[in-house]
Short mmCIF file of C-alpha atoms in Angstrom, two decimals:
data_model
loop_
_atom_site.label_atom_id
_atom_site.label_comp_id
_atom_site.label_asym_id
_atom_site.label_seq_id
_atom_site.Cartn_x
_atom_site.Cartn_y
_atom_site.Cartn_z
CA UNK Y 1 -1.51 15.17 -20.57
CA UNK Y 2 -4.47 16.75 -18.95
CA UNK Y 3 -4.55 17.83 -14.92
CA UNK Y 4 -7.88 17.85 -12.82
CA UNK Y 5 -8.10 20.60 -10.09
CA UNK Y 6 -10.82 19.82 -7.58
CA UNK Y 7 -12.71 22.42 -5.34
CA UNK Y 8 -12.71 22.49 -2.25
CA UNK Y 9 -10.82 20.15 -0.30
CA UNK Y 10 -13.18 19.30 2.09
CA UNK Y 11 -16.05 20.98 3.05
CA UNK Y 12 -19.15 20.64 5.82
CA UNK Y 13 -22.19 21.06 5.34
CA UNK Y 14 -25.64 20.03 6.98
CA UNK Y 15 -28.24 17.33 6.51
CA UNK Y 16 -30.28 18.59 4.09
CA UNK Y 17 -28.26 21.04 2.48
CA UNK Y 18 -27.20 21.87 -1.38
CA UNK Y 19 -23.14 20.90 -1.67
CA UNK Y 20 -21.54 21.90 -5.09
CA UNK Y 21 -18.47 20.56 -6.60
CA UNK Y 22 -16.79 22.27 -8.98
CA UNK Y 23 -13.72 20.55 -11.19
CA UNK Y 24 -11.53 22.04 -13.88
CA UNK Y 25 -9.62 20.30 -16.95
CA UNK Y 26 -6.56 21.94 -17.66
CA UNK Y 27 -7.68 21.47 -21.32
CA UNK Y 28 -10.75 21.13 -23.25
CA UNK Y 29 -12.24 17.66 -22.88
CA UNK Y 30 -15.70 18.35 -24.28
CA UNK Y 31 -18.43 15.80 -21.94
CA UNK Y 32 -16.00 13.50 -21.05
CA UNK Y 33 -15.76 13.68 -17.06
CA UNK Y 34 -17.24 11.11 -14.39
CA UNK Y 35 -17.83 11.35 -10.82
CA UNK Y 36 -17.17 8.64 -7.94
CA UNK Y 37 -18.34 8.46 -4.96
CA UNK Y 38 -15.99 7.03 -1.93
CA UNK Y 39 -16.72 5.82 1.06
CA UNK Y 40 -14.17 4.83 3.86
CA UNK Y 41 -13.12 1.53 3.66
CA UNK Y 42 -15.03 0.66 0.23
CA UNK Y 43 -14.17 0.83 -3.28
CA UNK Y 44 -15.00 3.77 -5.52
CA UNK Y 45 -18.30 4.31 -7.21
CA UNK Y 46 -18.88 5.47 -10.36
CA UNK Y 47 -21.97 8.10 -10.39
CA UNK Y 48 -22.55 10.41 -12.84
CA UNK Y 49 -20.62 10.17 -16.37
CA UNK Y 50 -20.48 12.20 -19.74
CA UNK Y 51 -20.80 15.49 -16.70
CA UNK Y 52 -24.51 14.86 -16.21
CA UNK Y 53 -25.44 10.96 -17.04
CA UNK Y 54 -26.74 9.46 -13.74
CA UNK Y 55 -25.82 6.17 -12.72
CA UNK Y 56 -28.13 3.32 -13.03
CA UNK Y 57 -29.51 3.36 -9.11
CA UNK Y 58 -28.01 5.95 -8.25
CA UNK Y 59 -30.27 8.18 -5.96
CA UNK Y 60 -31.47 11.77 -8.29
CA UNK Y 61 -30.32 14.18 -5.41
CA UNK Y 62 -26.55 13.52 -7.31
CA UNK Y 63 -25.79 15.66 -10.38
CA UNK Y 64 -23.77 16.85 -12.78
CA UNK Y 65 -22.84 19.65 -14.63
CA UNK Y 66 -20.60 21.46 -17.72
CA UNK Y 67 -18.69 21.28 -20.53
CA UNK Y 68 -15.86 21.73 -22.33
CA UNK Y 69 -13.61 22.57 -18.64
CA UNK Y 70 -15.16 23.71 -16.44
CA UNK Y 71 -17.86 21.10 -14.10
CA UNK Y 72 -20.00 21.27 -11.33
CA UNK Y 73 -21.48 18.07 -8.98
CA UNK Y 74 -24.81 19.06 -6.44
CA UNK Y 75 -25.83 16.76 -4.52
CA UNK Y 76 -29.27 18.28 -3.20
CA UNK Y 77 -30.20 17.97 0.06
CA UNK Y 78 -27.19 15.87 2.15
CA UNK Y 79 -28.01 12.76 3.29
CA UNK Y 80 -25.76 11.07 6.42
CA UNK Y 81 -24.69 8.35 4.23
CA UNK Y 82 -23.14 10.81 1.77
CA UNK Y 83 -20.21 11.52 3.83
CA UNK Y 84 -17.08 10.22 1.56
CA UNK Y 85 -15.00 11.23 -0.65
CA UNK Y 86 -16.02 12.37 -4.23
CA UNK Y 87 -13.78 12.50 -6.92
CA UNK Y 88 -13.95 13.88 -10.51
CA UNK Y 89 -12.18 11.82 -13.51
CA UNK Y 90 -11.42 13.08 -17.20
CA UNK Y 91 -11.78 9.76 -19.70
CA UNK Y 92 -11.20 12.72 -23.05
CA UNK Y 93 -7.81 11.70 -22.97
CA UNK Y 94 -4.68 8.86 -22.08
CA UNK Y 95 -3.66 9.21 -18.93
CA UNK Y 96 -7.14 9.49 -18.21
CA UNK Y 97 -6.62 11.37 -14.19
CA UNK Y 98 -8.96 11.96 -11.49
CA UNK Y 99 -8.84 15.53 -9.16
CA UNK Y 100 -7.14 15.12 -5.78
CA UNK Y 101 -10.66 14.26 -4.68
CA UNK Y 102 -13.14 16.44 -2.43
CA UNK Y 103 -13.80 15.10 1.40
CA UNK Y 104 -17.38 15.79 2.51
CA UNK Y 105 -18.24 16.24 6.10
CA UNK Y 106 -21.38 16.46 8.49
CA UNK Y 107 -21.41 19.48 9.90
CA UNK S 1 -24.37 -10.19 -10.86
CA UNK S 2 -21.22 -8.10 -11.75
CA UNK S 3 -18.54 -9.97 -10.03
CA UNK S 4 -14.52 -8.62 -9.78
CA UNK S 5 -12.29 -10.58 -7.95
CA UNK S 6 -8.52 -9.61 -7.45
CA UNK S 7 -5.95 -11.72 -5.77
CA UNK S 8 -2.06 -11.83 -5.94
CA UNK S 9 -1.19 -8.66 -4.02
CA UNK S 10 1.60 -8.92 -1.80
CA UNK S 11 4.32 -7.98 0.06
CA UNK S 12 7.33 -7.53 -2.43
CA UNK S 13 11.52 -6.43 -2.30
CA UNK S 14 11.73 -3.30 -4.36
CA UNK S 15 13.24 -4.12 -7.59
CA UNK S 16 11.30 -6.97 -7.39
CA UNK S 17 7.72 -9.09 -9.61
CA UNK S 18 4.48 -8.66 -8.79
CA UNK S 19 1.40 -10.61 -10.62
CA UNK S 20 -1.96 -9.20 -9.98
CA UNK S 21 -5.21 -10.72 -10.82
CA UNK S 22 -8.66 -10.13 -11.66
CA UNK S 23 -11.45 -12.87 -13.01
CA UNK S 24 -14.60 -11.78 -13.78
CA UNK S 25 -18.42 -12.86 -13.62
CA UNK S 26 -21.78 -12.14 -14.68
CA UNK S 27 -20.90 -10.04 -18.08
CA UNK S 28 -19.72 -11.60 -21.04
CA UNK S 29 -15.52 -10.94 -19.78
CA UNK S 30 -15.15 -10.59 -23.57
CA UNK S 31 -17.20 -7.47 -24.85
CA UNK S 32 -15.77 -4.89 -22.14
CA UNK S 33 -12.32 -2.94 -22.00
CA UNK S 34 -10.74 -3.41 -18.11
CA UNK S 35 -8.35 -1.35 -16.16
CA UNK S 36 -5.90 -0.82 -13.41
CA UNK S 37 -6.48 1.68 -10.90
CA UNK S 38 -4.34 2.16 -7.69
CA UNK S 39 -4.81 4.00 -4.39
CA UNK S 40 -2.33 4.65 -2.24
CA UNK S 41 -4.15 4.24 1.29
CA UNK S 42 -5.44 7.14 2.72
CA UNK S 43 -4.75 8.79 -0.73
CA UNK S 44 -6.01 9.59 -4.02
CA UNK S 45 -6.77 7.53 -7.32
CA UNK S 46 -4.95 7.20 -10.42
CA UNK S 47 -5.74 5.09 -13.54
CA UNK S 48 -2.72 2.53 -14.24
CA UNK S 49 -3.56 0.82 -17.13
CA UNK S 50 -6.28 -0.01 -19.69
CA UNK S 51 -7.04 -2.52 -22.18
CA UNK S 52 -9.53 -3.26 -24.60
CA UNK S 53 -12.31 -5.89 -25.12
CA UNK S 54 -10.38 -8.03 -27.61
CA UNK S 55 -7.19 -7.33 -26.32
CA UNK S 56 -5.07 -5.89 -28.90
CA UNK S 57 -4.91 -2.15 -27.83
CA UNK S 58 -3.22 -1.30 -23.96
CA UNK S 59 -2.37 2.20 -22.71
CA UNK S 60 -0.64 2.67 -19.85
CA UNK S 61 0.20 6.09 -17.39
CA UNK S 62 3.91 7.21 -17.61
CA UNK S 63 4.69 6.04 -13.89
CA UNK S 64 4.36 2.49 -14.81
CA UNK S 65 5.01 2.80 -18.52
CA UNK S 66 8.06 0.42 -19.32
CA UNK S 67 7.75 -1.93 -15.59
CA UNK S 68 4.06 -2.76 -16.38
CA UNK S 69 2.25 -5.07 -18.51
CA UNK S 70 -1.81 -5.38 -19.12
CA UNK S 71 -2.64 -8.77 -20.43
CA UNK S 72 -6.06 -10.45 -20.65
CA UNK S 73 -7.09 -13.91 -20.34
CA UNK S 74 -10.63 -14.18 -22.87
CA UNK S 75 -11.11 -17.77 -22.11
CA UNK S 76 -10.79 -17.62 -18.63
CA UNK S 77 -12.51 -14.49 -17.86
CA UNK S 78 -8.90 -12.77 -16.27
CA UNK S 79 -7.22 -9.29 -16.27
CA UNK S 80 -3.48 -9.68 -15.43
CA UNK S 81 -0.95 -7.23 -14.61
CA UNK S 82 2.01 -7.62 -14.99
CA UNK S 83 5.30 -5.48 -12.23
CA UNK S 84 8.20 -5.30 -12.67
CA UNK S 85 11.20 -3.07 -11.11
CA UNK S 86 8.63 -2.01 -8.60
CA UNK S 87 9.67 1.02 -6.78
CA UNK S 88 8.24 2.14 -2.77
CA UNK S 89 6.47 4.71 -4.40
CA UNK S 90 3.69 1.44 -6.33
CA UNK S 91 2.25 0.67 -2.83
CA UNK S 92 -1.10 0.90 -3.09
CA UNK S 93 -4.12 -1.19 -3.65
CA UNK S 94 -4.92 -1.91 -6.59
CA UNK S 95 -8.56 -2.16 -7.88
CA UNK S 96 -9.55 -3.25 -11.20
CA UNK S 97 -12.50 -2.58 -13.11
CA UNK S 98 -14.95 -2.81 -16.24
CA UNK S 99 -15.74 -0.24 -18.78
CA UNK S 100 -19.38 -0.57 -20.64
CA UNK S 101 -17.41 -0.15 -23.64
CA UNK S 102 -14.85 -2.75 -26.05
CA UNK S 103 -13.06 0.05 -27.37
CA UNK S 104 -10.07 0.88 -24.55
CA UNK S 105 -10.44 3.47 -22.52
CA UNK S 106 -11.98 5.05 -19.27
CA UNK S 107 -15.37 5.75 -20.27
CA UNK S 108 -17.98 4.42 -17.38
CA UNK S 109 -16.79 2.46 -15.29
CA UNK S 110 -19.33 0.42 -13.87
CA UNK S 111 -18.18 -2.21 -11.77
CA UNK S 112 -14.63 -2.12 -9.79
CA UNK S 113 -12.85 -4.62 -8.00
CA UNK S 114 -12.27 -5.00 -3.98
CA UNK S 115 -8.86 -4.50 -4.27
CA UNK S 116 -5.74 -5.73 -3.95
CA UNK S 117 -2.90 -4.14 -1.31
CA UNK S 118 0.80 -4.60 -3.60
CA UNK S 119 3.49 -3.47 -0.97
CA UNK S 120 6.98 -2.89 -1.79
CA UNK S 121 9.73 -2.55 1.53
CA UNK S 122 12.25 -3.97 2.00
#
């Protein structure tokens, strides 16, 4: 099975900061990588699909990059409403594993 | 408007069975693959099972294989997850999610239900 790791597990940043989260797959998954945002008490929301494609309606301050085994998720200019846990997930092969999540706090 | 509404969660004893359902609206249900994802309260997300649009192809996580069965009734726009031999570690919120393709997978889940809590406890 493909294992997904994320770092950091949590971070604290100020409004306006650039935030970067990394995700690593245990084997090559091409660009089959999604990023989700889950706010407290809410349903997960797809932000990025196929590693770098922004889902419709998602603000352009969110972006993703990478392929193979190493991926990056970036929030340019962090906003207070971005407080959430962010998950990566591989869509390359069954089982479609999620990363453990990165909790983003406001400093 | 795309919408998924789950039902059927609740309290069940270890070893028992439960079926959760998910009704879709606002889209042609049979055209899209569907999946179940679960989340232990306060913990991370775990993909559980997926099914193709026509229902011919199904996939399962190893943790539920042989105990859970995913199915769908496209005439009723409804997805099911039959859960047997339930264990305490199956306690979680179960979400259904719609993909944007017909083939079974978890490629671009663009709509999620609100979740249904399943508690396995004596």
